Amino acid sequence: MMQDLMLKRIFILTGIACFLWLIYLLLPVVIPFVMAFFIAYLFSPLVQTIQKRLRLPRWLAISVVFVFIIIVIALVGWFLVPMIWAQLVYAREHISEMIHWLNETLLPWVSHTFRLEPMEINTAEMSKVVMDYVQTNYSINNLQDIALRLAQSGMNFIQIGGLLVLVPIITFYFLLDWDRMLQHLRRTVPRPMETQVIQIARECHDVLGAFVKGQFLVMILLGVVYAVGLQLIGLQVGLIIGLVAGLASIIPYLGFAGGIVAAMVATLLQFGVDWMQLALVGVVFMVGQAIEGYVLQPFLLGDKIGLSPVAVVFSVLAGAQLLGFAGMLIALPVAAIIVVLLKHLRQSYENSQLYGALPIEADLEDVISEDSLQPIAEIHIVPEVDLLDENKTK
């Protein structure tokens, strides 16, 4: 019997390992489906709400959501793209001024202040280094290599275009069969574990839903705060820096750090060493951090994950180490799910025979009921005896 149980466990573990290895091999194919499933998960509540309130068929409610998303993206692009493009053109036209300012002002000041050797940015030398690197690592000595690289670039564009077309289509079908998929997943759960698994899934859904929606609003509002603040202090490229810093805040501390560095550099290029302007940049980002910490985070996110700042930093760094930039993006949602699972694992452990005796709270209740209630009874009895004695004497 023990040998059969061991063989069964080995068979299950081998099957899981083979399944994970297959997923790894098919990762380029799986990624569009994972993206589509995540998008469907985010918009499924909205589709369900529209379906119930407007009494529309499921496919029509999904179409309404898709049209709404397209309209929002078009409006945002209509207003933001011209402004961002103008700021990019401004930045490109002032590259020569930036290099001149670095060579004539900043680098001499750094060399004089810190007693370093004189430094200078040589654009010709930089161009030569870049061209040497390209020729060394991306040699194109003949027409065959050129054709091959053009074909590879074309295939990359086709793959990206196919991804942009494929993901919405898969998302549509995921949304169309969402309830049916959930029912199939529920039927795969063993009956004795159904209640507990559904409870865990519901808690993970609540945490993820609240976190994703709250984080999305925090990103947008924080980007608006940064962009408006930098524009008000006169920074020419403040809009694009502010918006990028707000979007980068999906990774904790990255938006603040990258935004303030970029804004400081842009301020030095536009105003020179103007300490008032640099101080105003610092004030803008400090105000943004205060608004995020005391207004946006408490009201929009609250304590959805239950992680300390140290644990947040560790989660982001661990995600970056394991999956790179994508790992940084999904680090906190995954950490939220892990927190829920660890909470239930701890509850199971405390209710198990391995944990041993009764919980501490039960022991304290026993102590209170047996020891501390006895003196209280004695306190009530003593005055009654004294009163009877006084009546007898009278």
mmCIF file of C-alpha atoms in Angstrom:
data_model
loop_
_atom_site.group_PDB
_atom_site.id
_atom_site.type_symbol
_atom_site.label_atom_id
_atom_site.label_comp_id
_atom_site.label_asym_id
_atom_site.label_seq_id
_atom_site.Cartn_x
_atom_site.Cartn_y
_atom_site.Cartn_z
ATOM 1 C CA MET A 1 0.000 0.000 0.000
ATOM 2 C CA MET A 2 2.772 2.428 0.934
ATOM 3 C CA GLN A 3 4.639 1.588 -2.270
ATOM 4 C CA ASP A 4 1.548 2.262 -4.404
ATOM 5 C CA LEU A 5 1.061 5.616 -2.689
ATOM 6 C CA MET A 6 4.685 6.543 -3.327
ATOM 7 C CA LEU A 7 4.434 5.578 -7.001
ATOM 8 C CA LYS A 8 1.247 7.625 -7.314
ATOM 9 C CA ARG A 9 2.951 10.709 -5.886
ATOM 10 C CA ILE A 10 5.951 10.244 -8.157
ATOM 11 C CA PHE A 11 3.626 9.934 -11.148
ATOM 12 C CA ILE A 12 1.770 13.146 -10.205
ATOM 13 C CA LEU A 13 4.994 15.105 -9.676
ATOM 14 C CA THR A 14 6.382 13.832 -12.988
ATOM 15 C CA GLY A 15 3.202 14.878 -14.772
ATOM 16 C CA ILE A 16 3.377 18.375 -13.246
ATOM 17 C CA ALA A 17 7.049 18.723 -14.215
ATOM 18 C CA CYS A 18 6.325 17.631 -17.812
ATOM 19 C CA PHE A 19 3.422 20.073 -18.015
ATOM 20 C CA LEU A 20 5.583 22.985 -16.795
ATOM 21 C CA TRP A 21 8.344 22.036 -19.236
ATOM 22 C CA LEU A 22 5.829 21.994 -22.086
ATOM 23 C CA ILE A 23 4.569 25.436 -21.065
ATOM 24 C CA TYR A 24 8.160 26.697 -21.083
ATOM 25 C CA LEU A 25 8.738 25.340 -24.591
ATOM 26 C CA LEU A 26 5.488 26.882 -25.834
ATOM 27 C CA LEU A 27 6.033 30.207 -24.046
ATOM 28 C CA PRO A 28 5.956 32.353 -27.233
ATOM 29 C CA VAL A 29 2.604 30.753 -28.115
ATOM 30 C CA VAL A 30 1.236 30.911 -24.578
ATOM 31 C CA ILE A 31 2.014 34.609 -23.980
ATOM 32 C CA PRO A 32 -0.852 35.972 -26.189
ATOM 33 C CA PHE A 33 -3.323 33.687 -24.410
ATOM 34 C CA VAL A 34 -2.045 34.772 -20.988
ATOM 35 C CA MET A 35 -2.353 38.439 -21.978
ATOM 36 C CA ALA A 36 -5.854 37.870 -23.342
ATOM 37 C CA PHE A 37 -6.915 35.990 -20.205
ATOM 38 C CA PHE A 38 -5.635 38.807 -17.977
ATOM 39 C CA ILE A 39 -7.465 41.456 -20.033
ATOM 40 C CA ALA A 40 -10.636 39.369 -19.962
ATOM 41 C CA TYR A 41 -10.294 39.013 -16.192
ATOM 42 C CA LEU A 42 -10.056 42.792 -15.802
ATOM 43 C CA PHE A 43 -13.041 43.643 -18.012
ATOM 44 C CA SER A 44 -15.324 40.731 -17.153
ATOM 45 C CA PRO A 45 -17.078 42.640 -14.297
ATOM 46 C CA LEU A 46 -17.754 45.583 -16.629
ATOM 47 C CA VAL A 47 -19.185 43.280 -19.311
ATOM 48 C CA GLN A 48 -21.385 41.545 -16.761
ATOM 49 C CA THR A 49 -22.665 44.869 -15.406
ATOM 50 C CA ILE A 50 -23.557 46.154 -18.883
ATOM 51 C CA GLN A 51 -25.202 42.847 -19.738
ATOM 52 C CA LYS A 52 -27.445 42.907 -16.657
ATOM 53 C CA ARG A 53 -28.367 46.594 -16.571
ATOM 54 C CA LEU A 54 -28.999 47.038 -20.290
ATOM 55 C CA ARG A 55 -30.296 43.486 -20.766
ATOM 56 C CA LEU A 56 -28.062 42.888 -23.766
ATOM 57 C CA PRO A 57 -26.763 39.620 -25.172
ATOM 58 C CA ARG A 58 -23.303 38.694 -23.950
ATOM 59 C CA TRP A 59 -21.620 39.279 -27.317
ATOM 60 C CA LEU A 60 -23.218 42.717 -27.676
ATOM 61 C CA ALA A 61 -22.118 43.779 -24.181
ATOM 62 C CA ILE A 62 -18.545 42.726 -25.042
ATOM 63 C CA SER A 63 -18.728 44.709 -28.275
ATOM 64 C CA VAL A 64 -19.880 47.788 -26.346
ATOM 65 C CA VAL A 65 -16.881 47.471 -24.008
ATOM 66 C CA PHE A 66 -14.494 47.075 -26.955
ATOM 67 C CA VAL A 67 -15.923 50.143 -28.699
ATOM 68 C CA PHE A 68 -15.643 52.136 -25.450
ATOM 69 C CA ILE A 69 -11.978 51.137 -25.056
ATOM 70 C CA ILE A 70 -11.204 52.110 -28.658
ATOM 71 C CA ILE A 71 -12.901 55.507 -28.218
ATOM 72 C CA VAL A 72 -10.982 56.221 -25.007
ATOM 73 C CA ILE A 73 -7.648 55.283 -26.609
ATOM 74 C CA ALA A 74 -8.438 57.427 -29.654
ATOM 75 C CA LEU A 75 -9.355 60.458 -27.527
ATOM 76 C CA VAL A 76 -6.253 60.120 -25.369
ATOM 77 C CA GLY A 77 -4.082 59.814 -28.469
ATOM 78 C CA TRP A 78 -5.821 62.779 -30.109
ATOM 79 C CA PHE A 79 -4.969 65.076 -27.204
ATOM 80 C CA LEU A 80 -1.661 63.685 -25.958
ATOM 81 C CA VAL A 81 0.231 62.586 -29.081
ATOM 82 C CA PRO A 82 0.617 66.112 -30.582
ATOM 83 C CA MET A 83 1.839 67.532 -27.259
ATOM 84 C CA ILE A 84 4.255 64.666 -26.650
ATOM 85 C CA TRP A 85 5.520 64.898 -30.231
ATOM 86 C CA ALA A 86 6.136 68.649 -29.876
ATOM 87 C CA GLN A 87 8.119 68.069 -26.704
ATOM 88 C CA LEU A 88 10.178 65.321 -28.360
ATOM 89 C CA VAL A 89 10.967 67.673 -31.258
ATOM 90 C CA TYR A 90 11.987 70.353 -28.745
ATOM 91 C CA ALA A 91 14.286 67.886 -26.999
ATOM 92 C CA ARG A 92 15.863 66.787 -30.297
ATOM 93 C CA GLU A 93 16.513 70.360 -31.423
ATOM 94 C CA HIS A 94 18.314 71.158 -28.178
ATOM 95 C CA ILE A 95 20.673 68.174 -28.165
ATOM 96 C CA SER A 96 23.559 70.323 -29.455
ATOM 97 C CA GLU A 97 22.867 72.909 -26.753
ATOM 98 C CA MET A 98 22.808 70.123 -24.169
ATOM 99 C CA ILE A 99 26.216 68.803 -25.240
ATOM 100 C CA HIS A 100 27.635 72.344 -25.320
ATOM 101 C CA TRP A 101 26.332 73.052 -21.823
ATOM 102 C CA LEU A 102 27.779 69.789 -20.530
ATOM 103 C CA ASN A 103 31.213 70.522 -22.012
ATOM 104 C CA GLU A 104 31.347 74.200 -21.101
ATOM 105 C CA THR A 105 29.530 74.343 -17.753
ATOM 106 C CA LEU A 106 28.789 71.108 -15.931
ATOM 107 C CA LEU A 107 31.906 69.025 -16.596
ATOM 108 C CA PRO A 108 34.355 71.880 -15.817
ATOM 109 C CA TRP A 109 32.461 72.551 -12.585
ATOM 110 C CA VAL A 110 32.623 68.863 -11.620
ATOM 111 C CA SER A 111 36.352 68.695 -12.462
ATOM 112 C CA HIS A 112 37.122 71.833 -10.466
ATOM 113 C CA THR A 113 34.947 70.956 -7.464
ATOM 114 C CA PHE A 114 36.097 67.353 -7.043
ATOM 115 C CA ARG A 115 39.662 67.913 -8.394
ATOM 116 C CA LEU A 116 39.283 65.518 -11.287
ATOM 117 C CA GLU A 117 40.960 65.469 -14.678
ATOM 118 C CA PRO A 118 39.252 67.676 -17.262
ATOM 119 C CA MET A 119 36.473 65.820 -19.067
ATOM 120 C CA GLU A 120 34.719 66.485 -22.346
ATOM 121 C CA ILE A 121 32.024 64.750 -24.424
ATOM 122 C CA ASN A 122 33.371 64.117 -27.931
ATOM 123 C CA THR A 123 30.450 63.414 -30.254
ATOM 124 C CA ALA A 124 32.701 62.243 -33.070
ATOM 125 C CA GLU A 125 34.399 59.731 -30.802
ATOM 126 C CA MET A 126 31.033 58.536 -29.473
ATOM 127 C CA SER A 127 29.728 58.016 -33.015
ATOM 128 C CA LYS A 128 32.868 56.060 -33.908
ATOM 129 C CA VAL A 129 32.437 53.810 -30.836
ATOM 130 C CA VAL A 130 28.798 53.142 -31.707
ATOM 131 C CA MET A 131 29.613 52.320 -35.327
ATOM 132 C CA ASP A 132 32.450 50.004 -34.281
ATOM 133 C CA TYR A 133 30.115 48.194 -31.925
ATOM 134 C CA VAL A 134 27.472 47.796 -34.617
ATOM 135 C CA GLN A 135 29.975 46.518 -37.163
ATOM 136 C CA THR A 136 31.493 44.104 -34.660
ATOM 137 C CA ASN A 137 28.275 42.625 -33.306
ATOM 138 C CA TYR A 138 25.968 43.088 -36.298
ATOM 139 C CA SER A 139 28.194 42.508 -39.286
ATOM 140 C CA ILE A 140 26.478 43.115 -42.657
ATOM 141 C CA ASN A 141 29.292 42.573 -45.133
ATOM 142 C CA ASN A 142 27.258 41.229 -47.991
ATOM 143 C CA LEU A 143 23.821 41.398 -49.541
ATOM 144 C CA GLN A 144 22.850 38.030 -48.085
ATOM 145 C CA ASP A 145 23.335 39.261 -44.523
ATOM 146 C CA ILE A 146 21.393 42.442 -45.312
ATOM 147 C CA ALA A 147 18.503 40.455 -46.787
ATOM 148 C CA LEU A 148 18.510 38.057 -43.833
ATOM 149 C CA ARG A 149 18.378 40.861 -41.292
ATOM 150 C CA LEU A 150 15.653 42.674 -43.211
ATOM 151 C CA ALA A 151 13.647 39.450 -43.304
ATOM 152 C CA GLN A 152 14.126 38.953 -39.561
ATOM 153 C CA SER A 153 13.008 42.533 -38.917
ATOM 154 C CA GLY A 154 10.004 41.982 -41.142
ATOM 155 C CA MET A 155 9.094 38.804 -39.262
ATOM 156 C CA ASN A 156 9.343 40.706 -35.973
ATOM 157 C CA PHE A 157 6.943 43.352 -37.267
ATOM 158 C CA ILE A 158 4.584 40.634 -38.499
ATOM 159 C CA GLN A 159 4.705 38.934 -35.099
ATOM 160 C CA ILE A 160 3.986 42.205 -33.285
ATOM 161 C CA GLY A 161 1.145 43.006 -35.698
ATOM 162 C CA GLY A 162 -0.243 39.513 -35.316
ATOM 163 C CA LEU A 163 -0.053 39.872 -31.556
ATOM 164 C CA LEU A 164 -1.990 43.144 -31.676
ATOM 165 C CA VAL A 165 -4.700 41.464 -33.757
ATOM 166 C CA LEU A 166 -4.692 38.079 -31.999
ATOM 167 C CA VAL A 167 -4.947 39.291 -28.397
ATOM 168 C CA PRO A 168 -8.251 41.201 -28.847
ATOM 169 C CA ILE A 169 -9.784 38.235 -30.701
ATOM 170 C CA ILE A 170 -8.773 35.772 -27.980
ATOM 171 C CA THR A 171 -9.959 38.245 -25.347
ATOM 172 C CA PHE A 172 -13.376 38.425 -27.023
ATOM 173 C CA TYR A 173 -13.796 34.644 -26.922
ATOM 174 C CA PHE A 174 -12.533 34.463 -23.341
ATOM 175 C CA LEU A 175 -15.139 37.041 -22.312
ATOM 176 C CA LEU A 176 -17.833 35.231 -24.291
ATOM 177 C CA ASP A 177 -17.175 31.921 -22.508
ATOM 178 C CA TRP A 178 -16.091 33.358 -19.162
ATOM 179 C CA ASP A 179 -18.859 31.890 -17.011
ATOM 180 C CA ARG A 180 -18.584 28.531 -18.733
ATOM 181 C CA MET A 181 -14.812 28.447 -18.133
ATOM 182 C CA LEU A 182 -15.320 29.193 -14.445
ATOM 183 C CA GLN A 183 -17.834 26.367 -14.186
ATOM 184 C CA HIS A 184 -15.430 23.934 -15.842
ATOM 185 C CA LEU A 185 -12.651 24.998 -13.477
ATOM 186 C CA ARG A 186 -14.957 24.562 -10.515
ATOM 187 C CA ARG A 187 -15.888 21.031 -11.603
ATOM 188 C CA THR A 188 -12.212 20.037 -11.620
ATOM 189 C CA VAL A 189 -11.875 20.824 -7.884
ATOM 190 C CA PRO A 190 -12.285 17.761 -5.603
ATOM 191 C CA ARG A 191 -15.618 17.900 -3.763
ATOM 192 C CA PRO A 192 -14.170 17.822 -0.211
ATOM 193 C CA MET A 193 -11.911 20.790 -1.067
ATOM 194 C CA GLU A 194 -14.468 22.797 -3.023
ATOM 195 C CA THR A 195 -15.529 25.177 -0.254
ATOM 196 C CA GLN A 196 -11.987 26.014 0.800
ATOM 197 C CA VAL A 197 -10.702 26.418 -2.770
ATOM 198 C CA ILE A 198 -13.605 28.708 -3.693
ATOM 199 C CA GLN A 199 -12.999 30.794 -0.571
ATOM 200 C CA ILE A 200 -9.304 31.173 -1.421
ATOM 201 C CA ALA A 201 -10.105 32.011 -5.049
ATOM 202 C CA ARG A 202 -12.659 34.603 -3.945
ATOM 203 C CA GLU A 203 -10.164 36.276 -1.598
ATOM 204 C CA CYS A 204 -7.485 36.304 -4.328
ATOM 205 C CA HIS A 205 -10.011 37.808 -6.738
ATOM 206 C CA ASP A 206 -10.982 40.537 -4.269
ATOM 207 C CA VAL A 207 -7.359 41.426 -3.520
ATOM 208 C CA LEU A 208 -6.296 41.417 -7.168
ATOM 209 C CA GLY A 209 -9.334 43.340 -8.365
ATOM 210 C CA ALA A 210 -8.988 46.055 -5.748
ATOM 211 C CA PHE A 211 -5.226 46.299 -6.239
ATOM 212 C CA VAL A 212 -5.282 46.473 -10.045
ATOM 213 C CA LYS A 213 -8.091 49.041 -10.179
ATOM 214 C CA GLY A 214 -6.556 51.127 -7.405
ATOM 215 C CA GLN A 215 -3.059 50.972 -8.888
ATOM 216 C CA PHE A 216 -4.361 51.987 -12.318
ATOM 217 C CA LEU A 217 -6.068 55.074 -10.862
ATOM 218 C CA VAL A 218 -2.977 55.914 -8.789
ATOM 219 C CA MET A 219 -0.801 55.788 -11.917
ATOM 220 C CA ILE A 220 -3.079 58.103 -13.900
ATOM 221 C CA LEU A 221 -3.642 60.639 -11.114
ATOM 222 C CA LEU A 222 0.010 60.672 -10.094
ATOM 223 C CA GLY A 223 1.051 61.214 -13.711
ATOM 224 C CA VAL A 224 -1.359 64.158 -13.918
ATOM 225 C CA VAL A 225 0.070 65.629 -10.693
ATOM 226 C CA TYR A 226 3.665 65.335 -11.924
ATOM 227 C CA ALA A 227 2.874 66.635 -15.422
ATOM 228 C CA VAL A 228 0.869 69.645 -14.213
ATOM 229 C CA GLY A 229 3.455 70.490 -11.545
ATOM 230 C CA LEU A 230 6.395 70.359 -13.965
ATOM 231 C CA GLN A 231 4.504 72.429 -16.533
ATOM 232 C CA LEU A 232 3.660 75.049 -13.913
ATOM 233 C CA ILE A 233 7.328 75.549 -12.992
ATOM 234 C CA GLY A 234 8.129 76.153 -16.664
ATOM 235 C CA LEU A 235 9.810 72.893 -17.685
ATOM 236 C CA GLN A 236 9.413 72.502 -21.445
ATOM 237 C CA VAL A 237 9.372 68.691 -21.433
ATOM 238 C CA GLY A 238 7.492 68.489 -18.139
ATOM 239 C CA LEU A 239 4.403 66.888 -19.658
ATOM 240 C CA ILE A 240 6.135 63.830 -21.068
ATOM 241 C CA ILE A 241 8.362 63.395 -17.995
ATOM 242 C CA GLY A 242 5.376 63.633 -15.657
ATOM 243 C CA LEU A 243 3.240 61.165 -17.592
ATOM 244 C CA VAL A 244 6.073 58.647 -17.927
ATOM 245 C CA ALA A 245 6.873 58.986 -14.208
ATOM 246 C CA GLY A 246 3.219 58.357 -13.348
ATOM 247 C CA LEU A 247 3.015 55.276 -15.564
ATOM 248 C CA ALA A 248 6.335 54.000 -14.178
ATOM 249 C CA SER A 249 4.902 54.167 -10.663
ATOM 250 C CA ILE A 250 3.333 50.770 -11.352
ATOM 251 C CA ILE A 251 6.765 49.594 -10.143
ATOM 252 C CA PRO A 252 7.223 51.005 -6.610
ATOM 253 C CA TYR A 253 9.767 53.829 -6.342
ATOM 254 C CA LEU A 254 10.730 53.592 -10.046
ATOM 255 C CA GLY A 255 8.439 56.415 -11.155
ATOM 256 C CA PHE A 256 9.656 58.761 -8.437
ATOM 257 C CA ALA A 257 13.364 57.972 -8.900
ATOM 258 C CA GLY A 258 13.356 58.001 -12.698
ATOM 259 C CA GLY A 259 11.084 61.038 -12.900
ATOM 260 C CA ILE A 260 13.064 63.254 -10.542
ATOM 261 C CA VAL A 261 16.368 62.378 -12.243
ATOM 262 C CA ALA A 262 14.941 63.090 -15.714
ATOM 263 C CA ALA A 263 13.354 66.338 -14.508
ATOM 264 C CA MET A 264 16.610 67.461 -12.882
ATOM 265 C CA VAL A 265 18.555 66.801 -16.096
ATOM 266 C CA ALA A 266 15.931 68.621 -18.194
ATOM 267 C CA THR A 267 16.023 71.558 -15.773
ATOM 268 C CA LEU A 268 19.815 71.787 -15.984
ATOM 269 C CA LEU A 269 19.649 71.745 -19.777
ATOM 270 C CA GLN A 270 16.916 74.397 -19.956
ATOM 271 C CA PHE A 271 17.873 76.764 -17.127
ATOM 272 C CA GLY A 272 21.476 75.878 -16.349
ATOM 273 C CA VAL A 273 22.571 75.609 -12.725
ATOM 274 C CA ASP A 274 19.519 77.380 -11.312
ATOM 275 C CA TRP A 275 19.094 76.212 -7.735
ATOM 276 C CA MET A 276 15.603 77.685 -7.482
ATOM 277 C CA GLN A 277 14.390 75.659 -10.464
ATOM 278 C CA LEU A 278 16.050 72.517 -9.114
ATOM 279 C CA ALA A 279 14.383 73.121 -5.763
ATOM 280 C CA LEU A 280 11.010 73.551 -7.486
ATOM 281 C CA VAL A 281 11.493 70.199 -9.232
ATOM 282 C CA GLY A 282 12.169 68.623 -5.864
ATOM 283 C CA VAL A 283 9.056 70.290 -4.423
ATOM 284 C CA VAL A 284 6.895 68.938 -7.282
ATOM 285 C CA PHE A 285 8.020 65.371 -6.686
ATOM 286 C CA MET A 286 7.800 65.705 -2.908
ATOM 287 C CA VAL A 287 4.231 66.969 -3.256
ATOM 288 C CA GLY A 288 3.492 64.081 -5.612
ATOM 289 C CA GLN A 289 4.884 61.596 -3.085
ATOM 290 C CA ALA A 290 2.854 63.189 -0.293
ATOM 291 C CA ILE A 291 -0.343 63.024 -2.364
ATOM 292 C CA GLU A 292 0.388 59.407 -3.274
ATOM 293 C CA GLY A 293 1.225 58.384 0.309
ATOM 294 C CA TYR A 294 -1.508 60.247 2.189
ATOM 295 C CA VAL A 295 -4.363 60.542 -0.337
ATOM 296 C CA LEU A 296 -4.148 58.172 -3.307
ATOM 297 C CA GLN A 297 -2.727 55.071 -1.630
ATOM 298 C CA PRO A 298 -5.013 55.091 1.465
ATOM 299 C CA PHE A 299 -8.236 55.869 -0.415
ATOM 300 C CA LEU A 300 -7.661 53.924 -3.648
ATOM 301 C CA LEU A 301 -5.486 51.037 -2.501
ATOM 302 C CA GLY A 302 -5.545 50.894 1.274
ATOM 303 C CA ASP A 303 -3.823 47.815 2.667
ATOM 304 C CA LYS A 304 -4.771 45.506 -0.185
ATOM 305 C CA ILE A 305 -1.555 43.486 -0.215
ATOM 306 C CA GLY A 306 -0.534 43.524 3.424
ATOM 307 C CA LEU A 307 3.199 43.845 2.664
ATOM 308 C CA SER A 308 5.667 46.047 4.486
ATOM 309 C CA PRO A 309 7.833 48.439 2.399
ATOM 310 C CA VAL A 310 10.793 46.075 2.810
ATOM 311 C CA ALA A 311 8.713 43.159 1.494
ATOM 312 C CA VAL A 312 7.522 45.311 -1.428
ATOM 313 C CA VAL A 313 11.107 46.122 -2.430
ATOM 314 C CA PHE A 314 12.107 42.463 -2.066
ATOM 315 C CA SER A 315 9.164 41.346 -4.226
ATOM 316 C CA VAL A 316 10.056 43.794 -6.995
ATOM 317 C CA LEU A 317 13.743 42.827 -6.959
ATOM 318 C CA ALA A 318 12.887 39.118 -6.917
ATOM 319 C CA GLY A 319 10.525 39.566 -9.869
ATOM 320 C CA ALA A 320 13.218 41.466 -11.787
ATOM 321 C CA GLN A 321 15.748 38.737 -11.094
ATOM 322 C CA LEU A 322 13.426 35.937 -12.212
ATOM 323 C CA LEU A 323 11.578 37.452 -15.188
ATOM 324 C CA GLY A 324 13.213 40.794 -15.889
ATOM 325 C CA PHE A 325 10.974 43.786 -16.556
ATOM 326 C CA ALA A 326 7.851 41.625 -16.840
ATOM 327 C CA GLY A 327 8.662 40.184 -13.422
ATOM 328 C CA MET A 328 8.773 43.687 -11.943
ATOM 329 C CA LEU A 329 5.314 44.381 -13.353
ATOM 330 C CA ILE A 330 3.678 41.260 -11.918
ATOM 331 C CA ALA A 331 5.682 41.149 -8.667
ATOM 332 C CA LEU A 332 3.103 42.855 -6.442
ATOM 333 C CA PRO A 333 -0.012 41.042 -7.773
ATOM 334 C CA VAL A 334 1.789 37.722 -7.357
ATOM 335 C CA ALA A 335 2.873 38.792 -3.875
ATOM 336 C CA ALA A 336 -0.762 39.587 -3.054
ATOM 337 C CA ILE A 337 -1.828 36.072 -4.056
ATOM 338 C CA ILE A 338 1.045 34.548 -2.073
ATOM 339 C CA VAL A 339 -0.042 36.499 1.020
ATOM 340 C CA VAL A 340 -3.567 35.069 0.739
ATOM 341 C CA LEU A 341 -2.232 31.536 0.270
ATOM 342 C CA LEU A 342 0.169 31.883 3.210
ATOM 343 C CA LYS A 343 -2.668 33.106 5.417
ATOM 344 C CA HIS A 344 -4.738 30.016 4.675
ATOM 345 C CA LEU A 345 -1.673 27.798 5.028
ATOM 346 C CA ARG A 346 -1.070 29.238 8.479
ATOM 347 C CA GLN A 347 -4.698 28.644 9.451
ATOM 348 C CA SER A 348 -4.463 25.032 8.281
ATOM 349 C CA TYR A 349 -1.254 24.585 10.241
ATOM 350 C CA GLU A 350 -2.749 26.024 13.435
ATOM 351 C CA ASN A 351 -5.751 23.688 13.092
ATOM 352 C CA SER A 352 -3.620 20.616 12.402
ATOM 353 C CA GLN A 353 -2.450 17.932 14.819
ATOM 354 C CA LEU A 354 1.153 18.936 14.117
ATOM 355 C CA TYR A 355 0.525 22.289 15.787
ATOM 356 C CA GLY A 356 -0.448 20.431 18.972
ATOM 357 C CA ALA A 357 -2.399 21.933 21.847
ATOM 358 C CA LEU A 358 -5.263 24.396 21.846
ATOM 359 C CA PRO A 359 -4.646 27.872 20.496
ATOM 360 C CA ILE A 360 -3.232 30.491 22.847
ATOM 361 C CA GLU A 361 -6.541 32.367 22.974
ATOM 362 C CA ALA A 362 -8.302 29.254 24.344
ATOM 363 C CA ASP A 363 -5.644 28.779 27.015
ATOM 364 C CA LEU A 364 -6.000 32.404 28.081
ATOM 365 C CA GLU A 365 -9.756 32.032 28.342
ATOM 366 C CA ASP A 366 -9.328 28.971 30.557
ATOM 367 C CA VAL A 367 -6.896 30.850 32.788
ATOM 368 C CA ILE A 368 -9.236 33.810 33.087
ATOM 369 C CA SER A 369 -12.272 31.656 33.851
ATOM 370 C CA GLU A 370 -10.507 29.554 36.508
ATOM 371 C CA ASP A 371 -8.128 31.943 38.263
ATOM 372 C CA SER A 372 -9.267 35.507 37.821
ATOM 373 C CA LEU A 373 -12.988 34.945 38.425
ATOM 374 C CA GLN A 374 -12.411 33.479 41.936
ATOM 375 C CA PRO A 375 -11.197 36.736 43.546
ATOM 376 C CA ILE A 376 -14.126 38.578 41.972
ATOM 377 C CA ALA A 377 -16.595 36.213 43.698
ATOM 378 C CA GLU A 378 -14.826 36.720 46.996
ATOM 379 C CA ILE A 379 -15.064 40.488 46.652
ATOM 380 C CA HIS A 380 -18.847 40.246 46.275
ATOM 381 C CA ILE A 381 -19.251 37.831 49.177
ATOM 382 C CA VAL A 382 -17.356 39.816 51.789
ATOM 383 C CA PRO A 383 -19.653 42.897 51.844
ATOM 384 C CA GLU A 384 -22.742 40.662 52.164
ATOM 385 C CA VAL A 385 -21.307 38.975 55.294
ATOM 386 C CA ASP A 386 -20.495 42.335 56.825
ATOM 387 C CA LEU A 387 -24.041 43.580 56.278
ATOM 388 C CA LEU A 388 -25.572 40.510 58.017
ATOM 389 C CA ASP A 389 -23.296 41.009 61.005
ATOM 390 C CA GLU A 390 -24.310 44.650 61.300
ATOM 391 C CA ASN A 391 -28.025 43.741 61.251
ATOM 392 C CA LYS A 392 -27.546 41.195 64.034
ATOM 393 C CA THR A 393 -25.785 43.716 66.257
ATOM 394 C CA LYS A 394 -28.555 46.210 65.770
#
